Amino acid sequence: FGEAQFVDTETGDVRLIDVTPRLAAAYAAAWEAHAVELERFCGRYDVGYVRADAGQPFEDIILKAFRQGRFLA
């Protein structure tokens, strides 16, 4: 929490934002809603989908997906 710098990757504009607990919670809720919608979209069009923690080793993510019967295209 506190002041954070955000950079718009399309325009290069920089904004300083005061990240409060309320703002962080709203961001987390929006991110979760986006992830759920992405998973639904992939399911609707039979597109492989694996949600993973970027902090995990890639090999662990892939092995877990194969163990669960999901195959990547």
JSON list of N, CA and C in Angstrom, two decimals:
[
{"chain": "A", "resi": 1, "resn": "PHE", "atom": "N", "xyz": [0.84, -1.18, 0.00]},
{"chain": "A", "resi": 1, "resn": "PHE", "atom": "CA", "xyz": [0.00, 0.00, 0.00]},
{"chain": "A", "resi": 1, "resn": "PHE", "atom": "C", "xyz": [0.88, 1.24, 0.00]},
{"chain": "A", "resi": 2, "resn": "GLY", "atom": "N", "xyz": [0.33, 2.31, -0.47]},
{"chain": "A", "resi": 2, "resn": "GLY", "atom": "CA", "xyz": [1.09, 3.55, -0.57]},
{"chain": "A", "resi": 2, "resn": "GLY", "atom": "C", "xyz": [1.14, 4.01, -2.01]},
{"chain": "A", "resi": 3, "resn": "GLU", "atom": "N", "xyz": [2.03, 4.95, -2.28]},
{"chain": "A", "resi": 3, "resn": "GLU", "atom": "CA", "xyz": [2.12, 5.51, -3.62]},
{"chain": "A", "resi": 3, "resn": "GLU", "atom": "C", "xyz": [2.83, 4.54, -4.55]},
{"chain": "A", "resi": 4, "resn": "ALA", "atom": "N", "xyz": [2.28, 4.37, -5.75]},
{"chain": "A", "resi": 4, "resn": "ALA", "atom": "CA", "xyz": [2.87, 3.50, -6.76]},
{"chain": "A", "resi": 4, "resn": "ALA", "atom": "C", "xyz": [2.83, 4.23, -8.10]},
{"chain": "A", "resi": 5, "resn": "GLN", "atom": "N", "xyz": [3.80, 3.93, -8.93]},
{"chain": "A", "resi": 5, "resn": "GLN", "atom": "CA", "xyz": [3.88, 4.54, -10.25]},
{"chain": "A", "resi": 5, "resn": "GLN", "atom": "C", "xyz": [3.38, 3.55, -11.28]},
{"chain": "A", "resi": 6, "resn": "PHE", "atom": "N", "xyz": [2.45, 3.99, -12.11]},
{"chain": "A", "resi": 6, "resn": "PHE", "atom": "CA", "xyz": [1.91, 3.16, -13.19]},
{"chain": "A", "resi": 6, "resn": "PHE", "atom": "C", "xyz": [2.27, 3.81, -14.52]},
{"chain": "A", "resi": 7, "resn": "VAL", "atom": "N", "xyz": [2.65, 2.97, -15.48]},
{"chain": "A", "resi": 7, "resn": "VAL", "atom": "CA", "xyz": [3.02, 3.45, -16.80]},
{"chain": "A", "resi": 7, "resn": "VAL", "atom": "C", "xyz": [2.07, 2.83, -17.82]},
{"chain": "A", "resi": 8, "resn": "ASP", "atom": "N", "xyz": [1.43, 3.68, -18.63]},
{"chain": "A", "resi": 8, "resn": "ASP", "atom": "CA", "xyz": [0.57, 3.22, -19.71]},
{"chain": "A", "resi": 8, "resn": "ASP", "atom": "C", "xyz": [1.48, 2.69, -20.82]},
{"chain": "A", "resi": 9, "resn": "THR", "atom": "N", "xyz": [1.41, 1.41, -21.10]},
{"chain": "A", "resi": 9, "resn": "THR", "atom": "CA", "xyz": [2.32, 0.82, -22.07]},
{"chain": "A", "resi": 9, "resn": "THR", "atom": "C", "xyz": [2.06, 1.28, -23.50]},
{"chain": "A", "resi": 10, "resn": "GLU", "atom": "N", "xyz": [0.88, 1.80, -23.77]},
{"chain": "A", "resi": 10, "resn": "GLU", "atom": "CA", "xyz": [0.57, 2.28, -25.12]},
{"chain": "A", "resi": 10, "resn": "GLU", "atom": "C", "xyz": [1.02, 3.72, -25.34]},
{"chain": "A", "resi": 11, "resn": "THR", "atom": "N", "xyz": [0.86, 4.56, -24.32]},
{"chain": "A", "resi": 11, "resn": "THR", "atom": "CA", "xyz": [1.18, 5.98, -24.50]},
{"chain": "A", "resi": 11, "resn": "THR", "atom": "C", "xyz": [2.47, 6.40, -23.79]},
{"chain": "A", "resi": 12, "resn": "GLY", "atom": "N", "xyz": [2.90, 5.61, -22.82]},
{"chain": "A", "resi": 12, "resn": "GLY", "atom": "CA", "xyz": [4.07, 5.98, -22.04]},
{"chain": "A", "resi": 12, "resn": "GLY", "atom": "C", "xyz": [3.75, 6.95, -20.91]},
{"chain": "A", "resi": 13, "resn": "ASP", "atom": "N", "xyz": [2.49, 7.35, -20.79]},
{"chain": "A", "resi": 13, "resn": "ASP", "atom": "CA", "xyz": [2.09, 8.27, -19.72]},
{"chain": "A", "resi": 13, "resn": "ASP", "atom": "C", "xyz": [2.34, 7.61, -18.36]},
{"chain": "A", "resi": 14, "resn": "VAL", "atom": "N", "xyz": [2.79, 8.41, -17.42]},
{"chain": "A", "resi": 14, "resn": "VAL", "atom": "CA", "xyz": [3.08, 7.94, -16.07]},
{"chain": "A", "resi": 14, "resn": "VAL", "atom": "C", "xyz": [2.09, 8.59, -15.11]},
{"chain": "A", "resi": 15, "resn": "ARG", "atom": "N", "xyz": [1.54, 7.78, -14.20]},
{"chain": "A", "resi": 15, "resn": "ARG", "atom": "CA", "xyz": [0.61, 8.30, -13.19]},
{"chain": "A", "resi": 15, "resn": "ARG", "atom": "C", "xyz": [1.04, 7.77, -11.83]},
{"chain": "A", "resi": 16, "resn": "LEU", "atom": "N", "xyz": [1.01, 8.63, -10.85]},
{"chain": "A", "resi": 16, "resn": "LEU", "atom": "CA", "xyz": [1.24, 8.22, -9.47]},
{"chain": "A", "resi": 16, "resn": "LEU", "atom": "C", "xyz": [-0.12, 7.97, -8.83]},
{"chain": "A", "resi": 17, "resn": "ILE", "atom": "N", "xyz": [-0.27, 6.80, -8.24]},
{"chain": "A", "resi": 17, "resn": "ILE", "atom": "CA", "xyz": [-1.55, 6.39, -7.64]},
{"chain": "A", "resi": 17, "resn": "ILE", "atom": "C", "xyz": [-1.30, 6.04, -6.18]},
{"chain": "A", "resi": 18, "resn": "ASP", "atom": "N", "xyz": [-2.17, 6.50, -5.31]},
{"chain": "A", "resi": 18, "resn": "ASP", "atom": "CA", "xyz": [-2.11, 6.12, -3.90]},
{"chain": "A", "resi": 18, "resn": "ASP", "atom": "C", "xyz": [-2.92, 4.84, -3.74]},
{"chain": "A", "resi": 19, "resn": "VAL", "atom": "N", "xyz": [-2.25, 3.73, -3.56]},
{"chain": "A", "resi": 19, "resn": "VAL", "atom": "CA", "xyz": [-2.91, 2.43, -3.46]},
{"chain": "A", "resi": 19, "resn": "VAL", "atom": "C", "xyz": [-3.36, 2.22, -2.01]},
{"chain": "A", "resi": 20, "resn": "THR", "atom": "N", "xyz": [-4.66, 2.27, -1.83]},
{"chain": "A", "resi": 20, "resn": "THR", "atom": "CA", "xyz": [-5.27, 2.06, -0.51]},
{"chain": "A", "resi": 20, "resn": "THR", "atom": "C", "xyz": [-5.76, 0.62, -0.42]},
{"chain": "A", "resi": 21, "resn": "PRO", "atom": "N", "xyz": [-6.04, 0.15, 0.79]},
{"chain": "A", "resi": 21, "resn": "PRO", "atom": "CA", "xyz": [-6.62, -1.19, 0.91]},
{"chain": "A", "resi": 21, "resn": "PRO", "atom": "C", "xyz": [-7.91, -1.34, 0.10]},
{"chain": "A", "resi": 22, "resn": "ARG", "atom": "N", "xyz": [-8.73, -0.31, 0.07]},
{"chain": "A", "resi": 22, "resn": "ARG", "atom": "CA", "xyz": [-9.99, -0.37, -0.69]},
{"chain": "A", "resi": 22, "resn": "ARG", "atom": "C", "xyz": [-9.72, -0.48, -2.20]},
{"chain": "A", "resi": 23, "resn": "LEU", "atom": "N", "xyz": [-8.77, 0.31, -2.70]},
{"chain": "A", "resi": 23, "resn": "LEU", "atom": "CA", "xyz": [-8.42, 0.26, -4.12]},
{"chain": "A", "resi": 23, "resn": "LEU", "atom": "C", "xyz": [-7.82, -1.10, -4.47]},
{"chain": "A", "resi": 24, "resn": "ALA", "atom": "N", "xyz": [-6.96, -1.63, -3.61]},
{"chain": "A", "resi": 24, "resn": "ALA", "atom": "CA", "xyz": [-6.36, -2.94, -3.86]},
{"chain": "A", "resi": 24, "resn": "ALA", "atom": "C", "xyz": [-7.43, -4.03, -3.90]},
{"chain": "A", "resi": 25, "resn": "ALA", "atom": "N", "xyz": [-8.41, -3.95, -3.00]},
{"chain": "A", "resi": 25, "resn": "ALA", "atom": "CA", "xyz": [-9.49, -4.94, -2.98]},
{"chain": "A", "resi": 25, "resn": "ALA", "atom": "C", "xyz": [-10.34, -4.84, -4.24]},
{"chain": "A", "resi": 26, "resn": "ALA", "atom": "N", "xyz": [-10.61, -3.61, -4.69]},
{"chain": "A", "resi": 26, "resn": "ALA", "atom": "CA", "xyz": [-11.40, -3.43, -5.92]},
{"chain": "A", "resi": 26, "resn": "ALA", "atom": "C", "xyz": [-10.64, -3.98, -7.13]},
{"chain": "A", "resi": 27, "resn": "TYR", "atom": "N", "xyz": [-9.34, -3.75, -7.17]},
{"chain": "A", "resi": 27, "resn": "TYR", "atom": "CA", "xyz": [-8.52, -4.28, -8.26]},
{"chain": "A", "resi": 27, "resn": "TYR", "atom": "C", "xyz": [-8.54, -5.81, -8.25]},
{"chain": "A", "resi": 28, "resn": "ALA", "atom": "N", "xyz": [-8.38, -6.40, -7.07]},
{"chain": "A", "resi": 28, "resn": "ALA", "atom": "CA", "xyz": [-8.38, -7.86, -6.96]},
{"chain": "A", "resi": 28, "resn": "ALA", "atom": "C", "xyz": [-9.72, -8.44, -7.42]},
{"chain": "A", "resi": 29, "resn": "ALA", "atom": "N", "xyz": [-10.81, -7.79, -7.05]},
{"chain": "A", "resi": 29, "resn": "ALA", "atom": "CA", "xyz": [-12.14, -8.26, -7.47]},
{"chain": "A", "resi": 29, "resn": "ALA", "atom": "C", "xyz": [-12.32, -8.14, -8.98]},
{"chain": "A", "resi": 30, "resn": "ALA", "atom": "N", "xyz": [-11.85, -7.04, -9.56]},
{"chain": "A", "resi": 30, "resn": "ALA", "atom": "CA", "xyz": [-11.95, -6.86, -11.01]},
{"chain": "A", "resi": 30, "resn": "ALA", "atom": "C", "xyz": [-11.09, -7.88, -11.74]},
{"chain": "A", "resi": 31, "resn": "TRP", "atom": "N", "xyz": [-9.91, -8.15, -11.21]},
{"chain": "A", "resi": 31, "resn": "TRP", "atom": "CA", "xyz": [-9.01, -9.14, -11.84]},
{"chain": "A", "resi": 31, "resn": "TRP", "atom": "C", "xyz": [-9.65, -10.53, -11.78]},
{"chain": "A", "resi": 32, "resn": "GLU", "atom": "N", "xyz": [-10.24, -10.88, -10.66]},
{"chain": "A", "resi": 32, "resn": "GLU", "atom": "CA", "xyz": [-10.89, -12.19, -10.51]},
{"chain": "A", "resi": 32, "resn": "GLU", "atom": "C", "xyz": [-12.06, -12.31, -11.48]},
{"chain": "A", "resi": 33, "resn": "ALA", "atom": "N", "xyz": [-12.87, -11.27, -11.62]},
{"chain": "A", "resi": 33, "resn": "ALA", "atom": "CA", "xyz": [-14.00, -11.29, -12.55]},
{"chain": "A", "resi": 33, "resn": "ALA", "atom": "C", "xyz": [-13.49, -11.46, -13.99]},
{"chain": "A", "resi": 34, "resn": "HIS", "atom": "N", "xyz": [-12.40, -10.79, -14.32]},
{"chain": "A", "resi": 34, "resn": "HIS", "atom": "CA", "xyz": [-11.82, -10.92, -15.66]},
{"chain": "A", "resi": 34, "resn": "HIS", "atom": "C", "xyz": [-11.34, -12.35, -15.90]},
{"chain": "A", "resi": 35, "resn": "ALA", "atom": "N", "xyz": [-10.68, -12.94, -14.91]},
{"chain": "A", "resi": 35, "resn": "ALA", "atom": "CA", "xyz": [-10.17, -14.31, -15.05]},
{"chain": "A", "resi": 35, "resn": "ALA", "atom": "C", "xyz": [-11.32, -15.31, -15.21]},
{"chain": "A", "resi": 36, "resn": "VAL", "atom": "N", "xyz": [-12.38, -15.12, -14.47]},
{"chain": "A", "resi": 36, "resn": "VAL", "atom": "CA", "xyz": [-13.55, -16.00, -14.57]},
{"chain": "A", "resi": 36, "resn": "VAL", "atom": "C", "xyz": [-14.17, -15.88, -15.96]},
{"chain": "A", "resi": 37, "resn": "GLU", "atom": "N", "xyz": [-14.30, -14.67, -16.46]},
{"chain": "A", "resi": 37, "resn": "GLU", "atom": "CA", "xyz": [-14.88, -14.48, -17.80]},
{"chain": "A", "resi": 37, "resn": "GLU", "atom": "C", "xyz": [-13.98, -15.08, -18.87]},
{"chain": "A", "resi": 38, "resn": "LEU", "atom": "N", "xyz": [-12.69, -14.95, -18.71]},
{"chain": "A", "resi": 38, "resn": "LEU", "atom": "CA", "xyz": [-11.74, -15.54, -19.66]},
{"chain": "A", "resi": 38, "resn": "LEU", "atom": "C", "xyz": [-11.88, -17.06, -19.67]},
{"chain": "A", "resi": 39, "resn": "GLU", "atom": "N", "xyz": [-12.00, -17.65, -18.49]},
{"chain": "A", "resi": 39, "resn": "GLU", "atom": "CA", "xyz": [-12.17, -19.11, -18.41]},
{"chain": "A", "resi": 39, "resn": "GLU", "atom": "C", "xyz": [-13.48, -19.54, -19.06]},
{"chain": "A", "resi": 40, "resn": "ARG", "atom": "N", "xyz": [-14.55, -18.79, -18.84]},
{"chain": "A", "resi": 40, "resn": "ARG", "atom": "CA", "xyz": [-15.84, -19.10, -19.48]},
{"chain": "A", "resi": 40, "resn": "ARG", "atom": "C", "xyz": [-15.74, -19.01, -21.01]},
{"chain": "A", "resi": 41, "resn": "PHE", "atom": "N", "xyz": [-15.09, -17.95, -21.49]},
{"chain": "A", "resi": 41, "resn": "PHE", "atom": "CA", "xyz": [-14.92, -17.76, -22.92]},
{"chain": "A", "resi": 41, "resn": "PHE", "atom": "C", "xyz": [-14.18, -18.95, -23.52]},
{"chain": "A", "resi": 42, "resn": "CYS", "atom": "N", "xyz": [-13.09, -19.35, -22.87]},
{"chain": "A", "resi": 42, "resn": "CYS", "atom": "CA", "xyz": [-12.30, -20.48, -23.39]},
{"chain": "A", "resi": 42, "resn": "CYS", "atom": "C", "xyz": [-13.13, -21.76, -23.38]},
{"chain": "A", "resi": 43, "resn": "GLY", "atom": "N", "xyz": [-13.91, -21.96, -22.33]},
{"chain": "A", "resi": 43, "resn": "GLY", "atom": "CA", "xyz": [-14.77, -23.14, -22.26]},
{"chain": "A", "resi": 43, "resn": "GLY", "atom": "C", "xyz": [-15.82, -23.14, -23.34]},
{"chain": "A", "resi": 44, "resn": "ARG", "atom": "N", "xyz": [-16.41, -22.00, -23.61]},
{"chain": "A", "resi": 44, "resn": "ARG", "atom": "CA", "xyz": [-17.45, -21.88, -24.63]},
{"chain": "A", "resi": 44, "resn": "ARG", "atom": "C", "xyz": [-16.92, -22.22, -26.01]},
{"chain": "A", "resi": 45, "resn": "TYR", "atom": "N", "xyz": [-15.68, -21.85, -26.30]},
{"chain": "A", "resi": 45, "resn": "TYR", "atom": "CA", "xyz": [-15.11, -22.08, -27.62]},
{"chain": "A", "resi": 45, "resn": "TYR", "atom": "C", "xyz": [-14.10, -23.23, -27.64]},
{"chain": "A", "resi": 46, "resn": "ASP", "atom": "N", "xyz": [-14.12, -24.03, -26.59]},
{"chain": "A", "resi": 46, "resn": "ASP", "atom": "CA", "xyz": [-13.26, -25.22, -26.49]},
{"chain": "A", "resi": 46, "resn": "ASP", "atom": "C", "xyz": [-11.78, -24.87, -26.70]},
{"chain": "A", "resi": 47, "resn": "VAL", "atom": "N", "xyz": [-11.37, -23.81, -26.04]},
{"chain": "A", "resi": 47, "resn": "VAL", "atom": "CA", "xyz": [-9.97, -23.37, -26.08]},
{"chain": "A", "resi": 47, "resn": "VAL", "atom": "C", "xyz": [-9.33, -23.80, -24.76]},
{"chain": "A", "resi": 48, "resn": "GLY", "atom": "N", "xyz": [-8.16, -24.41, -24.84]},
{"chain": "A", "resi": 48, "resn": "GLY", "atom": "CA", "xyz": [-7.46, -24.83, -23.63]},
{"chain": "A", "resi": 48, "resn": "GLY", "atom": "C", "xyz": [-7.18, -23.65, -22.72]},
{"chain": "A", "resi": 49, "resn": "TYR", "atom": "N", "xyz": [-7.35, -23.86, -21.42]},
{"chain": "A", "resi": 49, "resn": "TYR", "atom": "CA", "xyz": [-7.16, -22.78, -20.45]},
{"chain": "A", "resi": 49, "resn": "TYR", "atom": "C", "xyz": [-6.51, -23.36, -19.21]},
{"chain": "A", "resi": 50, "resn": "VAL", "atom": "N", "xyz": [-5.42, -22.76, -18.79]},
{"chain": "A", "resi": 50, "resn": "VAL", "atom": "CA", "xyz": [-4.77, -23.14, -17.54]},
{"chain": "A", "resi": 50, "resn": "VAL", "atom": "C", "xyz": [-4.46, -21.86, -16.79]},
{"chain": "A", "resi": 51, "resn": "ARG", "atom": "N", "xyz": [-5.03, -21.72, -15.62]},
{"chain": "A", "resi": 51, "resn": "ARG", "atom": "CA", "xyz": [-4.74, -20.56, -14.77]},
{"chain": "A", "resi": 51, "resn": "ARG", "atom": "C", "xyz": [-3.60, -20.96, -13.85]},
{"chain": "A", "resi": 52, "resn": "ALA", "atom": "N", "xyz": [-2.57, -20.14, -13.83]},
{"chain": "A", "resi": 52, "resn": "ALA", "atom": "CA", "xyz": [-1.38, -20.51, -13.09]},
{"chain": "A", "resi": 52, "resn": "ALA", "atom": "C", "xyz": [-0.79, -19.32, -12.35]},
{"chain": "A", "resi": 53, "resn": "ASP", "atom": "N", "xyz": [-0.09, -19.63, -11.30]},
{"chain": "A", "resi": 53, "resn": "ASP", "atom": "CA", "xyz": [0.66, -18.64, -10.52]},
{"chain": "A", "resi": 53, "resn": "ASP", "atom": "C", "xyz": [1.99, -18.41, -11.24]},
{"chain": "A", "resi": 54, "resn": "ALA", "atom": "N", "xyz": [2.23, -17.18, -11.66]},
{"chain": "A", "resi": 54, "resn": "ALA", "atom": "CA", "xyz": [3.45, -16.87, -12.40]},
{"chain": "A", "resi": 54, "resn": "ALA", "atom": "C", "xyz": [4.71, -17.08, -11.57]},
{"chain": "A", "resi": 55, "resn": "GLY", "atom": "N", "xyz": [4.55, -17.23, -10.27]},
{"chain": "A", "resi": 55, "resn": "GLY", "atom": "CA", "xyz": [5.70, -17.47, -9.40]},
{"chain": "A", "resi": 55, "resn": "GLY", "atom": "C", "xyz": [6.13, -18.93, -9.38]},
{"chain": "A", "resi": 56, "resn": "GLN", "atom": "N", "xyz": [5.32, -19.81, -9.95]},
{"chain": "A", "resi": 56, "resn": "GLN", "atom": "CA", "xyz": [5.66, -21.23, -9.98]},
{"chain": "A", "resi": 56, "resn": "GLN", "atom": "C", "xyz": [6.54, -21.54, -11.18]},
{"chain": "A", "resi": 57, "resn": "PRO", "atom": "N", "xyz": [7.39, -22.53, -11.05]},
{"chain": "A", "resi": 57, "resn": "PRO", "atom": "CA", "xyz": [8.20, -22.94, -12.22]},
{"chain": "A", "resi": 57, "resn": "PRO", "atom": "C", "xyz": [7.28, -23.44, -13.35]},
{"chain": "A", "resi": 58, "resn": "PHE", "atom": "N", "xyz": [7.62, -23.07, -14.57]},
{"chain": "A", "resi": 58, "resn": "PHE", "atom": "CA", "xyz": [6.84, -23.43, -15.75]},
{"chain": "A", "resi": 58, "resn": "PHE", "atom": "C", "xyz": [6.60, -24.93, -15.83]},
{"chain": "A", "resi": 59, "resn": "GLU", "atom": "N", "xyz": [7.64, -25.71, -15.55]},
{"chain": "A", "resi": 59, "resn": "GLU", "atom": "CA", "xyz": [7.53, -27.17, -15.65]},
{"chain": "A", "resi": 59, "resn": "GLU", "atom": "C", "xyz": [6.47, -27.71, -14.68]},
{"chain": "A", "resi": 60, "resn": "ASP", "atom": "N", "xyz": [6.40, -27.13, -13.48]},
{"chain": "A", "resi": 60, "resn": "ASP", "atom": "CA", "xyz": [5.40, -27.58, -12.50]},
{"chain": "A", "resi": 60, "resn": "ASP", "atom": "C", "xyz": [3.98, -27.29, -13.00]},
{"chain": "A", "resi": 61, "resn": "ILE", "atom": "N", "xyz": [3.80, -26.14, -13.62]},
{"chain": "A", "resi": 61, "resn": "ILE", "atom": "CA", "xyz": [2.49, -25.76, -14.14]},
{"chain": "A", "resi": 61, "resn": "ILE", "atom": "C", "xyz": [2.06, -26.74, -15.23]},
{"chain": "A", "resi": 62, "resn": "ILE", "atom": "N", "xyz": [2.97, -27.04, -16.15]},
{"chain": "A", "resi": 62, "resn": "ILE", "atom": "CA", "xyz": [2.65, -27.94, -17.26]},
{"chain": "A", "resi": 62, "resn": "ILE", "atom": "C", "xyz": [2.38, -29.35, -16.75]},
{"chain": "A", "resi": 63, "resn": "LEU", "atom": "N", "xyz": [3.20, -29.84, -15.85]},
{"chain": "A", "resi": 63, "resn": "LEU", "atom": "CA", "xyz": [2.99, -31.19, -15.32]},
{"chain": "A", "resi": 63, "resn": "LEU", "atom": "C", "xyz": [1.64, -31.28, -14.60]},
{"chain": "A", "resi": 64, "resn": "LYS", "atom": "N", "xyz": [1.28, -30.26, -13.83]},
{"chain": "A", "resi": 64, "resn": "LYS", "atom": "CA", "xyz": [0.00, -30.26, -13.13]},
{"chain": "A", "resi": 64, "resn": "LYS", "atom": "C", "xyz": [-1.15, -30.28, -14.14]},
{"chain": "A", "resi": 65, "resn": "ALA", "atom": "N", "xyz": [-1.03, -29.50, -15.22]},
{"chain": "A", "resi": 65, "resn": "ALA", "atom": "CA", "xyz": [-2.08, -29.47, -16.24]},
{"chain": "A", "resi": 65, "resn": "ALA", "atom": "C", "xyz": [-2.25, -30.84, -16.88]},
{"chain": "A", "resi": 66, "resn": "PHE", "atom": "N", "xyz": [-1.15, -31.50, -17.18]},
{"chain": "A", "resi": 66, "resn": "PHE", "atom": "CA", "xyz": [-1.25, -32.83, -17.79]},
{"chain": "A", "resi": 66, "resn": "PHE", "atom": "C", "xyz": [-1.83, -33.85, -16.81]},
{"chain": "A", "resi": 67, "resn": "ARG", "atom": "N", "xyz": [-1.46, -33.74, -15.54]},
{"chain": "A", "resi": 67, "resn": "ARG", "atom": "CA", "xyz": [-2.01, -34.67, -14.55]},
{"chain": "A", "resi": 67, "resn": "ARG", "atom": "C", "xyz": [-3.52, -34.51, -14.39]},
{"chain": "A", "resi": 68, "resn": "GLN", "atom": "N", "xyz": [-4.00, -33.29, -14.58]},
{"chain": "A", "resi": 68, "resn": "GLN", "atom": "CA", "xyz": [-5.43, -33.02, -14.45]},
{"chain": "A", "resi": 68, "resn": "GLN", "atom": "C", "xyz": [-6.19, -33.34, -15.74]},
{"chain": "A", "resi": 69, "resn": "GLY", "atom": "N", "xyz": [-5.49, -33.81, -16.75]},
{"chain": "A", "resi": 69, "resn": "GLY", "atom": "CA", "xyz": [-6.15, -34.19, -17.99]},
{"chain": "A", "resi": 69, "resn": "GLY", "atom": "C", "xyz": [-6.34, -33.05, -18.96]},
{"chain": "A", "resi": 70, "resn": "ARG", "atom": "N", "xyz": [-5.70, -31.92, -18.70]},
{"chain": "A", "resi": 70, "resn": "ARG", "atom": "CA", "xyz": [-5.78, -30.77, -19.62]},
{"chain": "A", "resi": 70, "resn": "ARG", "atom": "C", "xyz": [-4.59, -30.82, -20.54]},
{"chain": "A", "resi": 71, "resn": "PHE", "atom": "N", "xyz": [-4.82, -30.57, -21.80]},
{"chain": "A", "resi": 71, "resn": "PHE", "atom": "CA", "xyz": [-3.73, -30.61, -22.76]},
{"chain": "A", "resi": 71, "resn": "PHE", "atom": "C", "xyz": [-3.64, -29.27, -23.45]},
{"chain": "A", "resi": 72, "resn": "LEU", "atom": "N", "xyz": [-2.45, -28.80, -23.63]},
{"chain": "A", "resi": 72, "resn": "LEU", "atom": "CA", "xyz": [-2.22, -27.49, -24.23]},
{"chain": "A", "resi": 72, "resn": "LEU", "atom": "C", "xyz": [-2.10, -27.61, -25.73]},
{"chain": "A", "resi": 73, "resn": "ALA", "atom": "N", "xyz": [-2.66, -26.65, -26.43]},
{"chain": "A", "resi": 73, "resn": "ALA", "atom": "CA", "xyz": [-2.56, -26.64, -27.89]},
{"chain": "A", "resi": 73, "resn": "ALA", "atom": "C", "xyz": [-1.39, -25.82, -28.32]}
]
